[in-house]
């Protein structure tokens, strides 16, 4: 089953075309990595999936993105973003809120829980899912800004999981973290892969090799190659991919 | 001249200029305290709660003026703050819209606008039709003076929030309304509240907008929003023009009270507001 499919997808900032005719099929419940050098359009591509690109008034999209066969442009952006959650390059928990409130926010404001008890239960569930509960259970009401970078990133994952998305977009989630924190996030991705479709953007081919089932190589806004991760890494079809994997591109 | 000496000379010059610029401020505070404190001590509680003394006969009190200043500031806030905050939010959210652009131009003009003309305007639209000065007219004039400050602070506070928090909030599937009011506005709380307090502190001491609107009342307390009301600034303005010694004393006492109210609005601003670390 295909979770996300792009059809002749192009994206522009003003006149500048940064995504050029991308056709991708992302199967359900896999970890799908999008790799490529800096500036090749990974973040832009990812943000077109959940229509977050629309926050930028200069951005424009052509073609289509389908979620389980249905165009995301036929849904409300609200609905799309609830089904397709996102984690960002820089950990961005709301600094004026406690750890608890960060996770509770989406539940409360989207009216997803009926009682205080359910709210607490779901927040705890999400923090457990994000492998953060044990570290914060005694200081759940402290400000989120007091956490370390890696913990903040897992808090952001918990915040996203709390509203029960089906797809998880991760835009270089470990780019600003130290190696230990990065390993924790990668372990977490491994645990979440059974229940979610995860699309992870990375500029590190090593990370793509470690975490993903499928990998797509994006270069200057074009999809160069896509396939099962082992296959692409063992026998890349394109000369460009081969050179990228050997560290000669970007 | 050796370079070292030149530099020192230059720094010394800057220090002198800095002192000269803040000197008047200290002089104002100094004279208000020196002249006003004895009046306050002599007049005691009665000075704060009593009504105005007859010319040449004791200190009496400035109660109606103090209450009037509070009522005017409160009413002006009630009218001005919601509109100003909404306008600020709108201008920050839709900077390219016609209303957003218009708001920005109008606000810059309003900020520089002579406040006495605001008073004249309100006199035309409210005082003349109603046939009398009133608290509501004074409050409206103050609200108009207050709004641009609050709006600009609100807009700036919202705009200074890094884009990644906006993305995070929208990414959760929140409506724009909820993103702005339930997440971003709270994040920008410090800036918005600062703007509100600055607006309030500004109008609490204003005189010109009240001259043709509030009317003044120094012997009776508040009689209704559609009746004339006093204000400390108006009282000072009126008293110093009178030839009576005791009225000048009262004016100094009232000045000290006004300064204390001003500080009472500003101090919490500096002390109690929690800083949001971004
Ligand atoms: N808001 C924007 N306005 C205009 N151009 C943009 C904007 N954001 C990105 N771009 C341009 O679009 C292209 C793709 O950017 P994008 O951020 O998608 O790349 P990326 O692959 O995510 O890069 P990185 O690895 O550095 O995050 C780049 O050339 C970039 O300069
Ligand atoms: Mg990027």
Coordinates of C-alpha atoms and ligand atoms in Angstrom, one line a residue:
Chain A
X1 CA 0.0 0.0 0.0
X2 CA 1.2 3.5 -0.9
X3 CA 1.0 6.1 1.8
X4 CA 2.3 9.1 0.0
X5 CA 2.6 9.6 -3.7
X6 CA 3.7 12.6 -5.6
X7 CA 2.6 13.2 -9.2
X8 CA 4.7 15.4 -11.4
X9 CA 5.4 17.6 -8.4
X10 CA 7.1 20.9 -9.0
X11 CA 7.7 23.6 -6.4
X12 CA 8.7 27.2 -6.9
X13 CA 9.9 30.1 -4.7
X14 CA 8.8 33.1 -6.7
X15 CA 10.1 32.4 -10.2
X16 CA 12.8 29.9 -9.0
X17 CA 12.0 26.3 -9.6
X18 CA 13.4 24.2 -6.8
X19 CA 11.5 20.9 -7.2
X20 CA 11.4 19.6 -10.7
X21 CA 8.8 17.0 -11.7
X22 CA 9.3 14.6 -8.9
X23 CA 7.3 11.3 -8.9
X24 CA 7.7 9.3 -5.7
X25 CA 5.8 6.5 -4.2
X26 CA 6.3 6.0 -0.4
X27 CA 5.0 2.7 0.9
X28 CA 3.1 2.4 4.1
X29 CA 4.9 1.6 7.4
X30 CA 8.5 2.0 6.1
X31 CA 11.3 4.4 6.8
X32 CA 11.8 6.3 3.7
X33 CA 14.9 8.5 3.5
X34 CA 15.3 11.5 1.2
X35 CA 19.0 12.3 0.8
X36 CA 20.9 14.8 -1.2
X37 CA 23.3 17.7 -0.9
X38 CA 22.5 21.0 0.8
X39 CA 20.1 23.1 -1.1
X40 CA 18.8 20.4 -3.4
X41 CA 15.2 20.9 -2.2
X42 CA 14.7 18.2 0.5
X43 CA 13.0 20.5 3.0
X44 CA 10.9 22.0 0.3
X45 CA 9.8 18.6 -0.9
X46 CA 8.9 17.4 2.6
X47 CA 6.9 20.6 3.3
X48 CA 4.9 20.0 0.2
X49 CA 3.6 16.7 1.6
X50 CA 1.8 18.3 4.6
X51 CA 1.1 21.6 2.8
X52 CA 3.4 23.5 5.3
X53 CA 5.0 25.1 2.3
X54 CA 1.9 27.3 2.1
X55 CA 3.0 29.3 5.1
X56 CA 5.5 30.9 2.7
X57 CA 3.6 33.3 0.5
X58 CA 6.2 33.0 -2.2
X59 CA 6.0 29.3 -2.5
X60 CA 3.9 27.7 -5.2
X61 CA 3.3 24.0 -6.0
X62 CA 2.3 22.3 -9.2
X63 CA 1.3 18.7 -9.7
X64 CA -0.2 16.6 -6.9
X65 CA 0.5 14.9 -3.6
X66 CA -1.7 12.0 -2.6
X67 CA -2.2 10.6 0.8
X68 CA -3.6 7.0 0.5
X69 CA -4.7 7.9 -3.0
X70 CA -6.5 11.1 -2.1
X71 CA -5.1 14.4 -3.1
X72 CA -4.0 16.5 -0.1
X73 CA -5.2 19.5 -2.1
X74 CA -8.8 18.1 -1.8
X75 CA -8.5 18.1 2.0
X76 CA -8.2 21.0 4.3
X77 CA -4.6 21.8 5.3
X78 CA -5.7 21.3 8.9
X79 CA -6.7 17.7 8.2
X80 CA -3.6 17.0 6.1
X81 CA -1.3 18.3 8.9
X82 CA -3.0 16.3 11.5
X83 CA -2.5 13.1 9.5
X84 CA 1.0 14.0 8.4
X85 CA 3.0 15.2 11.5
X86 CA 6.3 16.9 11.3
X87 CA 9.6 17.1 13.2
X88 CA 12.0 19.8 12.3
X89 CA 15.8 20.4 11.9
X90 CA 16.1 22.5 15.0
X91 CA 14.3 21.3 18.1
X92 CA 11.5 23.8 18.5
X93 CA 9.4 23.0 21.6
X94 CA 7.4 26.1 22.6
X95 CA 9.8 27.7 25.0
X96 CA 7.1 29.4 27.1
X97 CA 5.3 26.1 27.9
X98 CA 6.1 23.3 30.2
X99 CA 7.1 19.8 28.9
X100 CA 3.6 18.6 29.6
X101 CA 1.9 21.6 27.9
X102 CA 4.0 21.1 24.8
X103 CA 2.6 17.6 24.3
X104 CA -0.9 18.5 25.5
X105 CA -1.3 21.6 23.3
X106 CA -2.3 19.8 20.1
X107 CA -4.6 17.5 22.0
X108 CA -6.3 20.3 23.8
X109 CA -6.6 22.8 20.9
X110 CA -7.7 20.1 18.4
X111 CA -10.3 18.8 20.9
X112 CA -8.9 15.3 20.7
X113 CA -9.4 14.4 24.3
X114 CA -12.6 14.4 26.3
X115 CA -11.3 14.6 29.9
X116 CA -8.4 15.7 31.9
X117 CA -7.7 12.1 32.7
X118 CA -7.6 11.2 29.0
X119 CA -5.3 14.2 28.4
X120 CA -2.8 13.0 31.0
X121 CA -3.0 9.5 29.8
X122 CA -2.3 10.5 26.2
X123 CA 0.5 12.9 27.1
X124 CA 2.2 10.1 29.1
X125 CA 1.6 7.7 26.2
X126 CA 3.2 10.1 23.7
X127 CA 6.2 10.8 26.0
X128 CA 6.7 7.0 26.4
X129 CA 6.5 6.5 22.6
X130 CA 9.1 9.2 22.2
X131 CA 11.4 7.4 24.7
X132 CA 11.4 10.5 26.9
X133 CA 9.0 9.6 29.8
X134 CA 11.6 8.1 32.1
X135 CA 13.9 11.1 31.8
X136 CA 11.2 13.7 32.5
X137 CA 8.5 12.1 34.5
X138 CA 9.5 13.9 37.7
X139 CA 9.7 17.3 36.1
X140 CA 6.9 17.3 33.6
X141 CA 5.8 20.8 34.6
X142 CA 9.2 22.4 34.1
X143 CA 9.8 24.6 31.1
X144 CA 10.6 22.7 27.9
X145 CA 13.6 25.0 27.4
X146 CA 15.3 23.4 30.3
X147 CA 15.8 20.1 28.4
X148 CA 18.9 19.2 26.5
X149 CA 18.8 19.5 22.7
X150 CA 18.3 15.8 22.2
X151 CA 15.6 15.7 24.8
X152 CA 13.9 18.7 23.2
X153 CA 13.9 16.9 19.9
X154 CA 12.3 13.8 21.4
X155 CA 9.8 16.2 23.1
X156 CA 9.0 17.5 19.6
X157 CA 8.5 13.9 18.4
X158 CA 6.1 13.3 21.4
X159 CA 4.2 16.5 20.6
X160 CA 3.7 15.3 17.1
X161 CA 2.8 11.7 18.0
X162 CA 0.3 13.0 20.5
X163 CA -2.2 14.1 17.9
X164 CA -2.0 10.6 16.3
X165 CA -0.6 11.2 12.8
X166 CA -0.3 8.3 10.3
X167 CA 2.8 9.7 8.6
X168 CA 5.8 11.3 10.3
X169 CA 8.0 13.7 8.4
X170 CA 11.4 14.4 9.8
X171 CA 13.5 17.1 8.4
X172 CA 17.1 16.4 9.3
X173 CA 16.0 15.6 12.9
X174 CA 19.6 15.0 14.1
X175 CA 21.4 17.7 12.2
X176 CA 21.8 19.9 15.3
X177 CA 22.5 17.1 17.8
X178 CA 25.6 15.5 19.2
X179 CA 26.3 11.8 18.3
X180 CA 24.8 10.3 21.5
X181 CA 21.6 12.2 21.1
X182 CA 21.6 11.3 17.4
X183 CA 21.8 7.6 18.2
X184 CA 18.9 7.9 20.5
X185 CA 16.7 9.5 17.8
X186 CA 17.8 6.8 15.4
X187 CA 16.9 4.1 17.9
X188 CA 13.6 5.7 18.3
X189 CA 13.0 5.8 14.6
X190 CA 13.6 2.1 14.6
X191 CA 11.0 1.5 17.2
X192 CA 8.4 3.7 15.5
X193 CA 8.8 2.1 12.1
X194 CA 6.2 -0.6 12.6
X195 CA 3.4 1.8 13.4
X196 CA 4.1 4.8 11.3
X197 CA 5.2 5.7 7.8
X198 CA 8.4 7.8 8.4
X199 CA 9.9 10.1 5.8
X200 CA 13.2 11.3 7.0
X201 CA 15.3 13.9 5.2
X202 CA 19.1 13.7 5.7
X203 CA 22.1 15.0 4.0
X204 CA 24.1 12.1 5.5
X205 CA 24.1 9.0 3.3
X206 CA 25.4 7.1 6.3
X207 CA 22.3 7.9 8.3
X208 CA 20.1 7.0 5.4
X209 CA 21.9 3.6 5.3
X210 CA 21.4 3.1 9.0
X211 CA 17.7 3.9 9.4
X212 CA 15.9 3.5 6.1
X213 CA 14.2 0.8 4.1
X214 CA 13.9 2.9 1.0
X215 CA 16.0 5.8 -0.1
X216 CA 15.5 8.5 -2.7
X217 CA 18.4 10.6 -3.9
X218 CA 17.5 14.2 -4.8
X219 CA 19.9 16.5 -6.7
X220 CA 19.2 20.0 -7.8
X221 CA 15.4 19.5 -7.3
X222 CA 15.3 16.3 -9.4
X223 CA 14.8 12.8 -8.3
X224 CA 17.9 11.0 -9.5
X225 CA 17.3 7.5 -8.0
X226 CA 14.9 5.7 -5.7
X227 CA 14.8 2.2 -4.4
X228 CA 15.3 -0.3 -1.6
X229 CA 18.1 1.1 0.6
X230 CA 20.5 -1.9 0.3
X231 CA 20.0 -2.0 -3.5
X232 CA 20.7 1.7 -4.0
X233 CA 23.8 1.5 -1.7
X234 CA 25.1 -1.7 -3.2
X235 CA 24.4 -1.1 -6.8
X236 CA 23.4 2.5 -7.6
X237 CA 22.0 2.7 -11.1
X238 CA 23.0 6.3 -11.6
X239 CA 26.6 7.5 -11.9
X240 CA 25.6 10.6 -9.9
X241 CA 24.3 8.5 -7.0
X242 CA 27.5 6.5 -7.0
X243 CA 29.5 9.6 -6.8
X244 CA 27.3 11.1 -4.0
X245 CA 27.6 7.9 -2.0
X246 CA 31.4 8.0 -2.4
X247 CA 31.3 11.6 -1.0
X248 CA 32.2 13.3 -4.3
X249 CA 29.0 15.3 -4.7
X250 CA 27.8 18.1 -2.5
Chain B
X1 CA 48.1 64.9 20.1
X2 CA 48.9 61.3 21.1
X3 CA 46.2 58.8 20.0
X4 CA 45.6 57.5 23.5
X5 CA 44.9 61.0 24.8
X6 CA 42.6 61.7 22.0
X7 CA 40.6 58.6 22.7
X8 CA 40.3 59.4 26.3
X9 CA 39.3 62.9 25.6
X10 CA 36.6 61.6 23.2
X11 CA 35.2 59.2 25.8
X12 CA 35.2 61.9 28.4
X13 CA 33.2 64.1 26.0
X14 CA 30.7 61.4 25.4
X15 CA 30.3 60.8 29.2
X16 CA 29.6 64.5 29.7
X17 CA 27.0 64.6 27.0
X18 CA 25.3 61.5 28.4
X19 CA 25.2 63.1 31.9
X20 CA 23.8 66.3 30.4
X21 CA 21.0 64.5 28.7
X22 CA 19.8 62.6 31.7
X23 CA 20.4 65.5 34.1
X24 CA 17.0 67.2 33.3
X25 CA 15.3 63.9 34.1
X26 CA 17.0 63.7 37.5
X27 CA 16.3 67.3 38.1
X28 CA 12.6 66.7 37.5
X29 CA 12.5 63.7 39.8
X30 CA 14.5 65.6 42.4
X31 CA 12.3 68.7 42.4
X32 CA 9.1 66.7 42.4
X33 CA 10.2 64.7 45.4
X34 CA 11.6 67.7 47.3
X35 CA 8.6 69.9 46.7
X36 CA 5.9 67.3 46.7
X37 CA 6.9 65.0 49.6
X38 CA 6.4 67.7 52.3
X39 CA 3.0 68.4 50.9
X40 CA 2.1 64.7 50.9
X41 CA 3.4 64.3 54.5
X42 CA 1.6 67.4 55.7
X43 CA -1.7 66.6 53.9
X44 CA -1.6 62.9 55.0
X45 CA -4.4 60.6 54.0
X46 CA -6.7 63.5 53.5
X47 CA -4.6 64.7 50.6
X48 CA -5.2 61.4 48.8
X49 CA -8.9 61.0 49.5
X50 CA -10.2 64.5 50.3
X51 CA -11.7 67.1 47.9
X52 CA -10.1 70.3 46.8
X53 CA -9.5 73.1 49.3
X54 CA -10.9 76.6 48.7
X55 CA -8.3 79.1 47.4
X56 CA -5.9 80.2 50.1
X57 CA -7.2 77.8 52.7
X58 CA -5.2 74.7 53.4
X59 CA -4.3 71.6 51.4
X60 CA -7.5 69.7 51.2
X61 CA -7.2 66.7 48.9
X62 CA -7.0 65.6 45.4
X63 CA -9.1 62.4 45.7
X64 CA -11.5 63.1 42.8
X65 CA -8.5 63.8 40.5
X66 CA -6.7 60.6 41.5
X67 CA -9.9 58.5 41.1
X68 CA -10.5 60.3 37.8
X69 CA -7.1 59.4 36.4
X70 CA -7.7 55.8 37.3
X71 CA -11.2 55.8 35.7
X72 CA -10.0 57.5 32.6
X73 CA -7.0 55.1 32.2
X74 CA -9.2 52.1 32.9
X75 CA -11.9 53.2 30.4
X76 CA -9.3 54.1 27.8
X77 CA -7.7 50.7 28.2
X78 CA -11.1 49.0 28.0
X79 CA -11.7 50.8 24.7
X80 CA -8.2 50.9 23.3
X81 CA -6.4 47.8 24.3
X82 CA -8.6 45.2 22.6
X83 CA -8.7 47.2 19.3
X84 CA -5.0 47.9 19.4
X85 CA -4.0 44.3 20.1
X86 CA -6.3 43.0 17.4
X87 CA -4.9 45.6 14.9
X88 CA -1.4 44.6 15.9
X89 CA -2.1 40.9 15.4
X90 CA -3.7 41.6 12.1
X91 CA -0.9 43.8 10.9
X92 CA 1.6 41.1 11.9
X93 CA -0.4 38.3 10.3
X94 CA -1.4 40.0 7.1
X95 CA 1.3 42.6 6.4
X96 CA 0.6 42.6 2.7
X97 CA -3.1 43.1 3.0
X98 CA -4.7 46.5 2.3
X99 CA -5.8 46.9 5.9
X100 CA -2.4 45.7 7.2
X101 CA -0.6 48.3 5.1
X102 CA -3.1 51.0 5.9
X103 CA -2.8 50.3 9.6
X104 CA 1.0 50.7 9.5
X105 CA 0.8 54.1 7.7
X106 CA -2.0 55.4 10.0
X107 CA -0.2 54.2 13.1
X108 CA 3.0 56.1 12.3
X109 CA 0.9 59.2 11.7
X110 CA -1.1 58.7 14.8
X111 CA 2.0 58.3 16.9
X112 CA 3.3 61.7 15.8
X113 CA -0.1 63.4 15.8
X114 CA -0.4 66.3 18.2
X115 CA -2.5 65.0 21.1
X116 CA -4.4 68.2 21.5
X117 CA -5.9 67.7 18.1
X118 CA -7.1 64.3 19.3
X119 CA -8.9 66.2 22.1
X120 CA -10.4 68.6 19.6
X121 CA -11.6 65.7 17.4
X122 CA -13.3 63.9 20.3
X123 CA -14.9 67.2 21.3
X124 CA -16.4 67.5 17.9
X125 CA -17.8 63.9 17.8
X126 CA -18.8 63.4 21.4
X127 CA -18.7 66.5 23.6
X128 CA -20.7 68.8 21.3
X129 CA -23.4 66.2 20.5
X130 CA -23.7 65.2 24.2
X131 CA -23.7 68.8 25.3
X132 CA -21.2 68.3 28.1
X133 CA -17.8 67.1 29.0
X134 CA -17.7 63.5 30.1
X135 CA -15.5 60.6 31.4
X136 CA -16.2 58.7 28.2
X137 CA -15.1 61.5 26.0
X138 CA -11.8 61.8 27.9
X139 CA -11.4 58.1 27.8
X140 CA -12.0 57.9 24.1
X141 CA -9.4 60.7 23.5
X142 CA -6.9 58.8 25.7
X143 CA -7.7 55.5 23.9
X144 CA -6.8 57.1 20.6
X145 CA -3.5 58.3 21.9
X146 CA -2.8 55.0 23.5
X147 CA -3.6 52.7 20.6
X148 CA -0.7 53.2 18.2
X149 CA 1.9 52.3 20.9
X150 CA 0.1 49.1 21.9
X151 CA -0.4 48.1 18.2
X152 CA 3.2 48.7 17.3
X153 CA 4.5 46.7 20.3
X154 CA 2.1 43.9 19.6
X155 CA 3.0 43.7 15.9
X156 CA 6.8 43.8 16.7
X157 CA 6.4 41.2 19.4
X158 CA 4.7 38.8 17.1
X159 CA 7.0 39.4 14.2
X160 CA 10.0 38.7 16.4
X161 CA 8.9 35.1 17.0
X162 CA 11.2 32.8 14.9
X163 CA 9.5 31.2 12.0
X164 CA 10.2 27.7 13.3
X165 CA 7.6 28.1 16.1
X166 CA 5.0 29.2 13.6
X167 CA 5.8 26.0 11.5
X168 CA 5.6 23.9 14.7
X169 CA 2.2 25.2 15.6
X170 CA 0.7 24.9 12.1
X171 CA 2.4 21.5 11.8
X172 CA 0.1 20.3 14.6
X173 CA -2.9 20.9 12.4
X174 CA -4.1 24.0 14.3
X175 CA -6.2 26.6 12.7
X176 CA -4.6 30.0 12.0
X177 CA -6.8 31.6 14.7
X178 CA -5.5 29.1 17.3
X179 CA -1.9 29.3 16.1
X180 CA -2.0 33.1 16.5
X181 CA -4.0 33.5 19.6
X182 CA -3.3 30.4 21.6
X183 CA 0.3 29.9 20.7
X184 CA 2.1 32.9 19.2
X185 CA 0.4 35.7 21.1
X186 CA 1.2 33.9 24.4
X187 CA 4.7 33.4 23.3
X188 CA 4.9 37.2 22.6
X189 CA 3.2 38.0 25.9
X190 CA 6.0 39.9 27.3
X191 CA 6.2 42.3 24.3
X192 CA 2.4 42.7 24.1
X193 CA 2.0 43.4 27.9
X194 CA 5.0 45.8 27.7
X195 CA 3.2 47.7 24.9
X196 CA -0.1 47.7 27.0
X197 CA 1.7 49.1 30.1
X198 CA 3.6 51.7 28.1
X199 CA 0.3 52.8 26.5
X200 CA -1.3 53.0 29.9
X201 CA 1.6 54.8 31.5
X202 CA 1.6 57.3 28.6
X203 CA -2.1 58.2 28.8
X204 CA -2.2 58.2 32.6
X205 CA -0.1 61.4 32.5
X206 CA -1.6 63.0 29.4
X207 CA -3.1 66.5 29.7
X208 CA -3.8 67.8 26.2
X209 CA -6.3 65.2 25.1
X210 CA -8.4 65.8 28.2
X211 CA -8.5 69.6 28.0
X212 CA -11.7 69.7 25.8
X213 CA -13.1 66.3 26.7
X214 CA -13.0 65.2 30.4
X215 CA -14.0 68.6 31.8
X216 CA -12.4 68.2 35.2
X217 CA -14.1 67.7 38.6
X218 CA -12.3 68.4 41.8
X219 CA -15.0 68.7 44.4
X220 CA -17.2 65.8 43.6
X221 CA -16.2 62.2 43.0
X222 CA -17.1 60.1 40.0
X223 CA -20.7 60.8 38.9
X224 CA -21.0 58.5 35.9
X225 CA -19.3 57.9 32.6
X226 CA -21.4 60.5 30.9
X227 CA -20.4 63.2 33.4
X228 CA -17.3 65.3 33.7
X229 CA -14.4 63.8 35.5
X230 CA -11.2 65.0 37.0
X231 CA -7.6 63.9 36.3
X232 CA -4.4 64.6 38.2
X233 CA -2.7 66.1 35.1
X234 CA -5.7 68.4 34.5
X235 CA -5.7 69.4 38.1
X236 CA -2.0 70.3 38.0
X237 CA -2.5 72.2 34.8
X238 CA -5.3 74.3 36.3
X239 CA -3.8 74.8 39.8
X240 CA -0.4 76.2 38.6
X241 CA -2.2 78.9 36.7
X242 CA -3.9 80.2 39.8
X243 CA -2.4 82.9 42.0
X244 CA -2.9 81.1 45.3
X245 CA 0.1 79.7 47.3
X246 CA -1.8 76.7 48.6
X247 CA -2.8 75.7 45.1
X248 CA 0.9 75.6 44.0
X249 CA 1.6 73.4 47.0
X250 CA -1.2 71.1 46.0
X251 CA 0.1 71.0 42.5
X252 CA 3.5 69.7 43.7
X253 CA 1.8 67.1 45.8
X254 CA -0.3 66.0 42.9
X255 CA 2.8 65.8 40.7
X256 CA 4.4 63.4 43.1
X257 CA 1.3 61.3 43.2
X258 CA 1.3 61.2 39.4
X259 CA 4.9 60.2 39.3
X260 CA 4.3 57.4 41.8
X261 CA 1.3 56.1 39.7
X262 CA 3.6 56.2 36.6
X263 CA 6.2 54.2 38.5
X264 CA 3.6 51.8 39.7
X265 CA 2.7 51.0 36.1
X266 CA 6.4 50.7 35.0
X267 CA 7.9 48.8 37.9
X268 CA 6.0 45.6 37.4
X269 CA 7.0 45.8 33.8
X270 CA 10.6 45.5 34.8
X271 CA 10.3 43.2 37.8
X272 CA 7.6 40.6 37.6
X273 CA 7.2 39.7 33.9
X274 CA 8.7 36.4 33.1
X275 CA 11.1 36.5 30.2
X276 CA 10.5 33.9 27.6
X277 CA 13.8 32.4 26.4
X278 CA 13.7 31.9 22.6
Ligands
LIG1 N1 11.9 30.6 1.7 C1 12.6 30.5 0.6 N2 12.6 31.5 -0.3 C2 13.3 31.4 -1.5 N3 14.1 30.4 -1.7 C3 14.2 29.4 -0.9 C4 13.5 29.4 0.4 N4 13.8 28.3 1.1 C5 14.6 27.6 0.3 N5 14.9 28.3 -0.9 C6 15.8 27.8 -1.9 O1 15.3 26.6 -2.5 C7 16.3 25.6 -2.7 C8 15.9 24.4 -1.9 O2 16.0 24.7 -0.5 P1 15.7 23.6 0.6 O3 15.7 24.3 1.9 O4 14.5 22.8 0.2 O5 17.0 22.6 0.4 P2 17.5 21.5 1.4 O6 17.8 20.3 0.5 O7 16.5 21.2 2.5 O8 18.8 22.1 1.9 P3 19.5 21.9 3.4 O9 20.2 20.6 3.3 O10 20.5 23.0 3.4 O11 18.4 22.0 4.4 C9 17.6 26.3 -2.2 O12 18.2 26.7 -3.4 C10 17.2 27.4 -1.4 O13 18.1 28.5 -1.5
LIG2 MG1 16.6 21.5 4.6

